XYZ file of C-alpha atoms in Angstrom:
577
model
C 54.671 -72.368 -6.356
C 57.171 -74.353 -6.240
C 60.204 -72.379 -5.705
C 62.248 -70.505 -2.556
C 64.085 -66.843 -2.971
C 67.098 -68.467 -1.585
C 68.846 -64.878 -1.498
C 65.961 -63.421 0.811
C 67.059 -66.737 3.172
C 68.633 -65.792 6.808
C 71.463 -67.276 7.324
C 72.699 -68.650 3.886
C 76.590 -68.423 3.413
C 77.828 -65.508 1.602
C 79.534 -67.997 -1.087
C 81.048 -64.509 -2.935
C 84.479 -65.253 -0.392
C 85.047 -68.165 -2.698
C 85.507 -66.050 -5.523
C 87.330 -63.606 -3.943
C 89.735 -66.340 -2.704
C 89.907 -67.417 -5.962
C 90.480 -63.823 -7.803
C 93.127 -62.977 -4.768
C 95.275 -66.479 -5.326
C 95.216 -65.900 -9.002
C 96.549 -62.138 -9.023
C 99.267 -63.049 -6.666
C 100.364 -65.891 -9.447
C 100.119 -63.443 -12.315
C 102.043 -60.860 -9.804
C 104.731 -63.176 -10.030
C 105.871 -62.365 -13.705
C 105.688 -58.345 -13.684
C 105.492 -56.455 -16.771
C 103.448 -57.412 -19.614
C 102.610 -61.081 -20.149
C 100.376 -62.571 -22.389
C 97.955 -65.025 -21.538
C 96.930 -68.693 -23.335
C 93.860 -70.003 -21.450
C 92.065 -73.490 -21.737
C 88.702 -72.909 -23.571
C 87.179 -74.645 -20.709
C 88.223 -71.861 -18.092
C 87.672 -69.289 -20.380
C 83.732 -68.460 -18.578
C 84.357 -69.450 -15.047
C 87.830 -67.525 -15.574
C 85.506 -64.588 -16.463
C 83.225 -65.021 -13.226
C 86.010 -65.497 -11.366
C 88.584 -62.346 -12.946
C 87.461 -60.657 -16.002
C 89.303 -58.482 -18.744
C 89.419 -55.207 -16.850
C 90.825 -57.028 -13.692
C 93.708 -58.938 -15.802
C 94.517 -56.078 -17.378
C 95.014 -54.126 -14.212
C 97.577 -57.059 -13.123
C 99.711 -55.896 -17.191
C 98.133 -59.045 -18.889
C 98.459 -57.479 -22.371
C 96.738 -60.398 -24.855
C 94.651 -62.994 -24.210
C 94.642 -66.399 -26.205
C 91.811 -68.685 -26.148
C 93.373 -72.269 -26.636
C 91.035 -75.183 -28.051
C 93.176 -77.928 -28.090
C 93.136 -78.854 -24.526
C 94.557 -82.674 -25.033
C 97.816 -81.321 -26.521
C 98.085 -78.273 -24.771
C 100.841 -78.513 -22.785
C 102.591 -80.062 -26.074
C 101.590 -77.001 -27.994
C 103.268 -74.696 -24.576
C 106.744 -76.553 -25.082
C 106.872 -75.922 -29.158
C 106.462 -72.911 -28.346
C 109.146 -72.386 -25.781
C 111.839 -74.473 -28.127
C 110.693 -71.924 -31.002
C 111.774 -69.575 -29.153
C 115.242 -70.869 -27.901
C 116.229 -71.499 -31.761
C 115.202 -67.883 -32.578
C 117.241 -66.534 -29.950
C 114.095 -65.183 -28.141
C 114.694 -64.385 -24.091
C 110.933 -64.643 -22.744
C 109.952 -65.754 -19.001
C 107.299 -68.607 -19.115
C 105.296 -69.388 -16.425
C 102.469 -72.898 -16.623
C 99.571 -72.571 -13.797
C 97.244 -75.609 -13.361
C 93.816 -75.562 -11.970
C 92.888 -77.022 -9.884
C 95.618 -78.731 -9.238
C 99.320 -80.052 -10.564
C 99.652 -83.699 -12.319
C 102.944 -85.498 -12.277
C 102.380 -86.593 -16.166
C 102.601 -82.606 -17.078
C 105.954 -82.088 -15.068
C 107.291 -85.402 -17.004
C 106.187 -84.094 -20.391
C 107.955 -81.096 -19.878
C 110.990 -82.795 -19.063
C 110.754 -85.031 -22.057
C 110.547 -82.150 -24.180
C 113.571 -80.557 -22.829
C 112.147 -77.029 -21.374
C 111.408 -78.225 -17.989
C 114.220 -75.941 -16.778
C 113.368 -73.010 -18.907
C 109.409 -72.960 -17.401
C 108.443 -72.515 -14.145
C 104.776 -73.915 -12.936
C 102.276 -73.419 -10.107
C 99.122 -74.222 -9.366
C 95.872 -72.028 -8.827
C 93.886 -74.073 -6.326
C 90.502 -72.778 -7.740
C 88.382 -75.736 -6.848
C 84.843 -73.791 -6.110
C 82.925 -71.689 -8.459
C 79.273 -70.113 -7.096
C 76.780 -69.734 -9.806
C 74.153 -68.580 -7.621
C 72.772 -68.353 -4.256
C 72.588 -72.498 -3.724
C 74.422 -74.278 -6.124
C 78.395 -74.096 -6.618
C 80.117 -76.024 -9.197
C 83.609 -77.455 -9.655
C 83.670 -76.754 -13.222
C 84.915 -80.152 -14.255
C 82.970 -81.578 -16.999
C 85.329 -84.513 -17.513
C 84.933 -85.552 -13.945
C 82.170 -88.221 -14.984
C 83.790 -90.019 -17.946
C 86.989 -89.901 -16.089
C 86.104 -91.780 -12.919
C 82.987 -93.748 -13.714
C 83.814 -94.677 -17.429
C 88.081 -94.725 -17.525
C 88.435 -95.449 -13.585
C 91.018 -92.379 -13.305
C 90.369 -91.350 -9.875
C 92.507 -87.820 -10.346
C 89.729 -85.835 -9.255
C 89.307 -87.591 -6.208
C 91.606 -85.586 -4.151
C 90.160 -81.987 -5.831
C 86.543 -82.954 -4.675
C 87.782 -83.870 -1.134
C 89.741 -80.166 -1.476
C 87.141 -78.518 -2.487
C 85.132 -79.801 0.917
C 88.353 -78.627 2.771
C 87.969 -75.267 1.807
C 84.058 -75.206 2.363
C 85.044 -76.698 5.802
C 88.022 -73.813 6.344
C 85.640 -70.930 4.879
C 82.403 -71.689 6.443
C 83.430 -74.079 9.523
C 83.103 -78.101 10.609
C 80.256 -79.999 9.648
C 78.484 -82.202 12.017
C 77.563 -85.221 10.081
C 78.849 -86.295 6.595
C 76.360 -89.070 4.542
C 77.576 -90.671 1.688
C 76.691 -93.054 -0.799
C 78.553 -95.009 -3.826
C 82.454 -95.908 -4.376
C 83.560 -92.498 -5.191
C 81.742 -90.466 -2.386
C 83.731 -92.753 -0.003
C 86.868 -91.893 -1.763
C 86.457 -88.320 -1.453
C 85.275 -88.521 2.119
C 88.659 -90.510 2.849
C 90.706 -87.825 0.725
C 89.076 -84.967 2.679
C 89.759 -86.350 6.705
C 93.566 -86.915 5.218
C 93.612 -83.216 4.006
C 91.757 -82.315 7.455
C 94.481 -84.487 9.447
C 97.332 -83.093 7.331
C 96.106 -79.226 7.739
C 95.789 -76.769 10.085
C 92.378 -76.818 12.178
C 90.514 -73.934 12.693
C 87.267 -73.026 14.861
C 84.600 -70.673 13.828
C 80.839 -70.984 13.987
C 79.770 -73.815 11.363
C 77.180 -71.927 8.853
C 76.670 -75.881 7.167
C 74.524 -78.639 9.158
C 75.149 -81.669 7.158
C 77.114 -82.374 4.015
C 75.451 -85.594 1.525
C 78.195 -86.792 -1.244
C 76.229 -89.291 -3.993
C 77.660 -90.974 -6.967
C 76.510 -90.203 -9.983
C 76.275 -93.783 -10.798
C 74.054 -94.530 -8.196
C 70.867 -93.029 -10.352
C 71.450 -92.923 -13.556
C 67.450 -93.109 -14.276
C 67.300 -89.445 -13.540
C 69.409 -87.810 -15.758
C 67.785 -89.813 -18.437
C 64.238 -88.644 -18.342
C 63.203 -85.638 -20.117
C 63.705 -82.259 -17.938
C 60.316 -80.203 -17.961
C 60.764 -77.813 -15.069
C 62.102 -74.477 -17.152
C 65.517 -74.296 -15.709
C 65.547 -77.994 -17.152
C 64.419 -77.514 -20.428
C 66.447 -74.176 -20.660
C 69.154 -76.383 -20.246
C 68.030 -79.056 -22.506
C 67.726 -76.779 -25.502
C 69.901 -74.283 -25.378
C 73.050 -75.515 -22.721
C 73.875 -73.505 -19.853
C 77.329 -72.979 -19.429
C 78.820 -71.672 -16.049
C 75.406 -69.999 -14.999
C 74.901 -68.069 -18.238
C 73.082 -69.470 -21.666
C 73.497 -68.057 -24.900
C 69.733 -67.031 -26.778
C 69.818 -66.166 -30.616
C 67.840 -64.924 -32.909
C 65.170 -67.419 -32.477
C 64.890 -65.797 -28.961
C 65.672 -62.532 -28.981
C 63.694 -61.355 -32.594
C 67.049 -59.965 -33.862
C 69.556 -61.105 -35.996
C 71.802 -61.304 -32.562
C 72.512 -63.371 -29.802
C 72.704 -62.567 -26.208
C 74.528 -64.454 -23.332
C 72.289 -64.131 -20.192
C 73.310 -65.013 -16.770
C 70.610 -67.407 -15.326
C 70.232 -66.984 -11.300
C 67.916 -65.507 -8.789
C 69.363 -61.643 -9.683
C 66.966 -62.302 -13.011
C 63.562 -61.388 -11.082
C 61.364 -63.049 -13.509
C 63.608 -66.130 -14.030
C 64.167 -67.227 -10.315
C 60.333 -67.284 -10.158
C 59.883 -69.408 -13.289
C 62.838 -71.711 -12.830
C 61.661 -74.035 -10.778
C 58.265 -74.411 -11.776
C 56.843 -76.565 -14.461
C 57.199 -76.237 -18.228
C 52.562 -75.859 -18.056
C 53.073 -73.325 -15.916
C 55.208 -70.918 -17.105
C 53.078 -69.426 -19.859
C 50.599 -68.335 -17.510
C 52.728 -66.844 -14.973
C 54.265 -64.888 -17.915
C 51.222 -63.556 -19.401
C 50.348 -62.508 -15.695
C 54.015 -60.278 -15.523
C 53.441 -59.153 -18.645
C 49.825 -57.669 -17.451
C 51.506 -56.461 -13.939
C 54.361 -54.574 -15.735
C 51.766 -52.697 -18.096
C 50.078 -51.790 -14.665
C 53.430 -50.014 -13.852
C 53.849 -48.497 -16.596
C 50.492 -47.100 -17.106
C 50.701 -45.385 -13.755
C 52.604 -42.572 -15.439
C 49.451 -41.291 -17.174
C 47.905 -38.347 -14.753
C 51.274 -37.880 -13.370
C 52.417 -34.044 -12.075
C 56.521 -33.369 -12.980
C 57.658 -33.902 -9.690
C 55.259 -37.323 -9.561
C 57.366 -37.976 -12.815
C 59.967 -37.394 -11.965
C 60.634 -39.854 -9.283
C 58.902 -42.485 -11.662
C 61.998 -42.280 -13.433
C 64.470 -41.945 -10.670
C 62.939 -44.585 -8.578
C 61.197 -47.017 -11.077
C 61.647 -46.797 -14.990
C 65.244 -48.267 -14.988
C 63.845 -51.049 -12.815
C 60.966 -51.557 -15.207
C 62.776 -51.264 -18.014
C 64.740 -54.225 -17.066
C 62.451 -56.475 -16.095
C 60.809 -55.935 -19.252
C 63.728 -57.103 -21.221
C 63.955 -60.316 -19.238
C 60.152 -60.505 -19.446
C 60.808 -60.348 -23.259
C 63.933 -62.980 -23.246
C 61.859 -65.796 -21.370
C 58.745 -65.025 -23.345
C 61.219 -65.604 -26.488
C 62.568 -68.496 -24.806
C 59.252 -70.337 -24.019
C 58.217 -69.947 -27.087
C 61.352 -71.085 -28.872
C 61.034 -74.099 -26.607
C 57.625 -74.793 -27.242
C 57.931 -74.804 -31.074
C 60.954 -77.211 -30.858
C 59.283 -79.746 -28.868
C 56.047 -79.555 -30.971
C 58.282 -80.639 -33.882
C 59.917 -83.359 -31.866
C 56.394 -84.463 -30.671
C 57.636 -84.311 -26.980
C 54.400 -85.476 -25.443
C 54.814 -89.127 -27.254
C 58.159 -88.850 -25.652
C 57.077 -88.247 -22.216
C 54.390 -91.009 -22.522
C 57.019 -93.519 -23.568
C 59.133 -92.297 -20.823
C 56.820 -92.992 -18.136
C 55.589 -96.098 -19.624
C 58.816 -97.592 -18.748
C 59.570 -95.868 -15.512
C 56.013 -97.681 -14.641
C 56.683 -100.498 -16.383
C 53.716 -100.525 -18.841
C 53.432 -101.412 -22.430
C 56.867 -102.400 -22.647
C 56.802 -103.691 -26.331
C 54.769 -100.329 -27.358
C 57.730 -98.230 -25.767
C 60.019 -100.545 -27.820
C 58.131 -99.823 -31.124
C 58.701 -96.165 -30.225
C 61.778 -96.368 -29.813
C 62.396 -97.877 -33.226
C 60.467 -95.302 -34.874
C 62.872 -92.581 -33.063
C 65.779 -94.490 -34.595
C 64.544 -94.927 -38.133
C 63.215 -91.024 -38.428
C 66.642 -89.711 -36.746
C 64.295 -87.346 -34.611
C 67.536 -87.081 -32.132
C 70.433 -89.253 -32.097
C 70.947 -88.034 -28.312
C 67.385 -89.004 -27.076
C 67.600 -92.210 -29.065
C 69.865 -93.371 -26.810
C 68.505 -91.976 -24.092
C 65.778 -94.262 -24.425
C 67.327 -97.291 -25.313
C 69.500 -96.499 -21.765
C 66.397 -95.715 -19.734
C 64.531 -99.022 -21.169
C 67.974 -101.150 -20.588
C 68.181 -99.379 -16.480
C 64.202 -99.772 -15.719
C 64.073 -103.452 -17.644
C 67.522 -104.969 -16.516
C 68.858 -105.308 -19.587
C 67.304 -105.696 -22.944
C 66.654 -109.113 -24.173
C 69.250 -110.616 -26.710
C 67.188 -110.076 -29.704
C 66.085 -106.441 -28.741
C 69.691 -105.561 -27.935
C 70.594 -106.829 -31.366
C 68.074 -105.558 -33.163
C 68.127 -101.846 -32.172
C 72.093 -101.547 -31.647
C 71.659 -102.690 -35.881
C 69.266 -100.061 -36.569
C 70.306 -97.207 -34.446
C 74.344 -97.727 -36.148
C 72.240 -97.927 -39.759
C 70.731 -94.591 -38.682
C 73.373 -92.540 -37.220
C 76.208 -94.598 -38.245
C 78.995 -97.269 -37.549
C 81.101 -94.826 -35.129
C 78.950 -95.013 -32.495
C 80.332 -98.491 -32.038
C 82.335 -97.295 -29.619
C 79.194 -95.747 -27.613
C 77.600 -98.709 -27.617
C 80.945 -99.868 -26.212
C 80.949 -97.663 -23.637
C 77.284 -97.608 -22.282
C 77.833 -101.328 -21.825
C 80.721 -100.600 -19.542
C 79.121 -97.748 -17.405
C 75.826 -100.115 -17.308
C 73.775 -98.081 -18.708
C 73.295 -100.456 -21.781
C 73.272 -103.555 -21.662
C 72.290 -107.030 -22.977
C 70.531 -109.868 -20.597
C 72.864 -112.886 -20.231
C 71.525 -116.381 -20.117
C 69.741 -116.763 -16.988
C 68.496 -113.014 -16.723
C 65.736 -113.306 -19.408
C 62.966 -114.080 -17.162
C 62.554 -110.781 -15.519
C 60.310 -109.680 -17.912
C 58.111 -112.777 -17.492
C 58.408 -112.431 -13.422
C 57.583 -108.966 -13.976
C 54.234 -109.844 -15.910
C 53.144 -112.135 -13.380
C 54.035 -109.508 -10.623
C 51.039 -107.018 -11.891
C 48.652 -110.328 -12.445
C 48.659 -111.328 -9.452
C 48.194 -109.523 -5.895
C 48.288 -112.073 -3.204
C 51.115 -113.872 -1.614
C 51.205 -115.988 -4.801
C 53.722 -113.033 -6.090
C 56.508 -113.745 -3.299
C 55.922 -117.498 -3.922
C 56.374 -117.482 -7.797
C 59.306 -114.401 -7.054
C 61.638 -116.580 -4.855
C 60.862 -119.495 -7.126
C 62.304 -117.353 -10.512
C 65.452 -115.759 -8.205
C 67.550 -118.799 -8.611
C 67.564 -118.372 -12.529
C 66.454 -114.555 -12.833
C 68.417 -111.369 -11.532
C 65.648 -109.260 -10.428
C 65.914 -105.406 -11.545
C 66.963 -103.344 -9.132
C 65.123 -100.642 -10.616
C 61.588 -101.974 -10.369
C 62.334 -103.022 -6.531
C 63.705 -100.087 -5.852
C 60.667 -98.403 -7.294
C 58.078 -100.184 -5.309
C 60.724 -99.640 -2.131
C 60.824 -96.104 -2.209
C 57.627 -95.270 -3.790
C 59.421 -93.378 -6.974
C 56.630 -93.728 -9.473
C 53.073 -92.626 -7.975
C 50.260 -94.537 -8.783
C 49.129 -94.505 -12.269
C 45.675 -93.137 -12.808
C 45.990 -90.652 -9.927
C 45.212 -87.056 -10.405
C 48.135 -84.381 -9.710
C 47.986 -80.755 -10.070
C 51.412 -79.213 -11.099
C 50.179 -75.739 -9.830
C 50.299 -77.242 -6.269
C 52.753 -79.868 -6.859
C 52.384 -82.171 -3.068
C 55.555 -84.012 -3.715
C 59.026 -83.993 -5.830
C 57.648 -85.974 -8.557
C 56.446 -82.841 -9.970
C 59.360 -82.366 -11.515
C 59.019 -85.250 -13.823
C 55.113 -84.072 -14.272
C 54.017 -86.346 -11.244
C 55.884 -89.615 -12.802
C 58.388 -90.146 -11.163
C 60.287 -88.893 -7.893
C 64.221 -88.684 -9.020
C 66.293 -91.592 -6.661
C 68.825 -89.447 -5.819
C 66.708 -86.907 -3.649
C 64.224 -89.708 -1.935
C 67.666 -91.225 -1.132
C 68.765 -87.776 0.122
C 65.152 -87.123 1.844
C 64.950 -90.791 3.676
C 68.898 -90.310 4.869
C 68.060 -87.335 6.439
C 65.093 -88.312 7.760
C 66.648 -90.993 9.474
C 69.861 -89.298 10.328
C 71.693 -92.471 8.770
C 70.781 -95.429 6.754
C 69.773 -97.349 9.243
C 66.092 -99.283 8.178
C 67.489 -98.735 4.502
C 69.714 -101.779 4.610
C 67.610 -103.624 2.073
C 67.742 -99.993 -0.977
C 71.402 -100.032 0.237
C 72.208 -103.557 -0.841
C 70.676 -102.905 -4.101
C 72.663 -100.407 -4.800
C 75.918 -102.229 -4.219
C 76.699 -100.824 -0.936
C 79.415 -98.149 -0.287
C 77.316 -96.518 2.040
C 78.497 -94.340 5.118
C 77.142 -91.860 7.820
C 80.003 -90.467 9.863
C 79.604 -88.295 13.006
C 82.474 -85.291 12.408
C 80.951 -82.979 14.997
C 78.979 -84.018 18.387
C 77.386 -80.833 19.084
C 74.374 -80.323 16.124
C 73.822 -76.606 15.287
C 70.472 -74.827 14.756
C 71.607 -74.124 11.356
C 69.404 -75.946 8.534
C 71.911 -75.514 5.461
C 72.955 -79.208 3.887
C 75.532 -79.476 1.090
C 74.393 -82.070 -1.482
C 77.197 -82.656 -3.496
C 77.024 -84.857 -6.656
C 79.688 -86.409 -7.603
C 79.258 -86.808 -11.622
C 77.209 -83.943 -11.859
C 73.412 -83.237 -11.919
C 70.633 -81.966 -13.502
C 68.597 -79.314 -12.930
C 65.327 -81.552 -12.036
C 66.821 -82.736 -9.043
C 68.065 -79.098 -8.292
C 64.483 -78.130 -8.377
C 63.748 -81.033 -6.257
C 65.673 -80.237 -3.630
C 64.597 -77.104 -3.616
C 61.197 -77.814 -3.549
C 62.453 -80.315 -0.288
C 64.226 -77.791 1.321
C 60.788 -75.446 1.289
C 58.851 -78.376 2.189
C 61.309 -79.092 5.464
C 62.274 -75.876 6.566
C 66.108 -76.776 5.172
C 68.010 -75.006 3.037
C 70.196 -77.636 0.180
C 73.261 -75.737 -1.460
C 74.098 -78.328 -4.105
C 77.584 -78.517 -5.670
C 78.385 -80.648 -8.692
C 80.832 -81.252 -11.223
């Protein structure tokens, strides 16, 4: 199975310190304004506020109301109104603005423009870490990714290289630091100032190796279909801050219920890695095993029963309700991609990570559009064939941009707009259009004919990185090859033995290696901005490596990496935005 208890794992850092840095830092802030206060919170903090400090604890520190606040890009706007209401009605009230994770020099400005900048007094709650489980932490920043790689505002720069601070002051120095991509050099940069700038302290290191990776540097993965059943959990019903929200669909009531998702749920953290075929099974198999349990109170003396209960019932009684809850969930899942015909979808999808039947995955794609099946996965597969093709062709680009707008309408103008920017979407320029022949000729022919008639097309074509990288790396396994998902043998699994997700070969070569060093020709492919820096000479016994994403990640290449980490005798916390 493709899993590890990471909780059961010697030597894994107790990441529950963050939080209760985090809960300490913010009490002493509300400490600050004794008495009662009430208490306007960004929708967006509202759950990892609730990890990190909930109700009961606020209330203990005389917060008397709490005020969920939706409109996040005026909110600071809406906090001066406020104040100036006040002033005309002769109202005497202390007000107190606390930014996480950090303070911007717009918001101070604002403040003054609106005249209340000396009747407000602000601070800043450095909460840059949230755990949501035993080996992945989060910096809670969804806007980190269209910030940076879509607008170029590099503001969270400086909380990612922070946030590595902190991990460094908590848990000790790393010994080597890999990076890869514009952004993970930034932060590296950011962090060794903050490191130069602050005070140094020596403890036993409990991290090996830390890995930073643009999200930009494989954008292939996160648009391929998740079918591990973390992946699809997330997929179909959005996990937010570790916990996912399950109605009535789910839980055969006319209510929903918010669940946490990590390895405390017994029957999820076996489940969650594994693939979306195998979870039925496994399922039915609990089911059977928990009947066992239960059954063994028949025959039983009082005293027998009694310790049944003590000892066991509560126990069985929840794992019977999560039992129920994934059952619901499966099936919930199942249904929904029946509808959606999700198998057609995953053939198409590995048709073009393979590079097969290209004008067949096109078709498909049009027939997505023109049903409106999902305006999200639409695009997902126009960006997946533009990434694995280089580019659409002029006419393709033209002609599917027309009908997906006619479908889901002329806003998404503006998408289209955007994709182009990022890359993700894009139209072959004059000179570019015979990658598709060279790539024709490339399965034709198997001799040294191929370099020949490739070096002869370079001058005119730009070759896709995507396909070269591919065939580098090994990615996509060969076609035609059997692989059972029960005993997966590599981290294609994850992608039902299709494809191995760039990010964690990248990750799994580096390491490997211990630097990039034979890698020079992947590296130049993907435009450089790669780094392996020495920040300790001694190396440690410990096997713990931070991955951290910069961008985000999905929960495929969590499973991955986890599935790496087993495989290697390492142990991968992953952090991501």
């Amino acid at each position: 199975m493709a899993h590890t208890e990471w909780k059961d794992a010697p030597g894994l850092p107790d990441f529950s310190l963050l939080k209760r840095l985090a809960r300490d830092q913010l009490i002493f802030l509300l400490e600050q304004l004794p008495g009662k206060k009430d208490l306007f919170i960004d929708a967006d903090l509202m759950s990892p506020l609730d990890r990190i400090a909930n109700v009961t604890i606020l209330k203990q520190h005389e917060v008397d109301k709490l005020y969920k606040v939706e409109l996040k890009p005026i909110f600071v706007l809406m906090f001066t109104d406020l104040v100036n209401a006040d002033k005309v009605a002769g109202r005497f009230r202390r007000y107190k603005i606390i930014f996480t994770p950090q303070k911007f020099y717009a918001c101070e400005t604002v403040l003054e423009e609106q005249g209340v900048y000396g009747d407000v007094t602000t601070d800043e709650w450095n909460f840059y870490i949230l755990p949501l489980d035993d080996d992945i932490l989060s910096l809670e920043l969804p806007e980190f990714f269209r910030d940076n790689f879509l607008e170029g505002d590099q503001r969270w720069v400086t909380t990612a290289g922070s946030a590595l601070r902190l991990l460094q002051s908590v848990y000790g120095s790393f010994s080597k630091v890999y990076g890869i991509g514009r952004c993970a050099k930034m932060v590296y940069e950011s962090w060794r100032e903050l490191m130069e700038d602050g005070e140094q302290r020596t403890r036993q290191p409990e991290f090996a190796k830390v890995f930073l990776v643009d999200r930009d540097v494989d954008f292939v993965t996160p648009l391929c279909s998740q079918v591990v059943y973390e992946g699809l959990v997330d997929d179909l019903f959005r996990i937010k801050c570790g916990s996912v929200e399950f109605g009535p669909d789910v839980t055969s009531s006319d209510k929903s219920i918010k669940v946490m998702l990590n390895s405390q749920d017994k029957v999820f953290s076996e489940i969650r890695n594994e693939h979306f075929s195998n979870v039925f099974g496994f399922l039915s198999q609990k089911a059977k095993n928990l009947q066992t349990a239960y059954d063994k109170r028949r025959g039983m003396d009082i005293q027998q029963m009694k310790a049944f209960v003590a000892d066991e019932l509560k126990g069985l009684k929840q794992e019977h309700r999560l039992l129920s809850l994934h059952i619901g969930a499966s099936e919930s899942m199942m249904k929904k991609k029946t509808k959606q015909d999700f198998q057609e979808l995953l053939k198409t999808e590995h048709s073009l990570l393979e590079g097969f039947e290209i004008r067949e995955c096109i078709t498909y794609i049009e027939e997505h559009i023109n049903r409106q099946v999902s305006m999200i996965d639409s695009l997902r597969l126009l960006c997946l064939l533009s990434i694995t093709e280089n580019g659409l062709l002029s006419k393709d680009y033209r002609s599917l941009k027309a009908q997906y707008l006619q479908s889901y309408g002329i806003e998404h103008l503006l998408t289209f707009a955007n994709l182009r920017q990022l890359g993700l979407l894009e139209e072959q320029q004059a000179g570019e259009t015979l990658t598709v022949m060279e790539s024709k000729v490339g399965k034709l022919v198997n001799d040294k004919t191929v370099g020949k008639l490739t070096d002869a097309f370079s001058s005119l074509a730009k070759k896709s990185n995507f396909r070269a990288l591919s065939k580098r790396l090994a990615l996509v396994p060969k076609s035609g090859e059997e692989y059972d998902l029960r005993v997966p043998r590599d981290m294609a699994y994850v992608f039902s033995g299709a494809y191995i997700p760039l990010s964690c070969k990248l990750i799994e070569q580096v390491l490997e290696r211990d630097g990039w060093t034979g890698m020079e020709e992947v590296t130049r492919m993907l435009n450089g901005q790669e780094f392996a820096v020495t920040a300790r000479s001694k190396t440690d016994a410990q096997r713990i490596v931070l991955v951290m994403f910069l961008g985000g990640c999905t929960f495929s290449e969590i499973s991955a990496l986890r599935f790496l980490g087993k495989e290697r005798g390492t142990y991968y916390v992953k952090q991501m935005e």
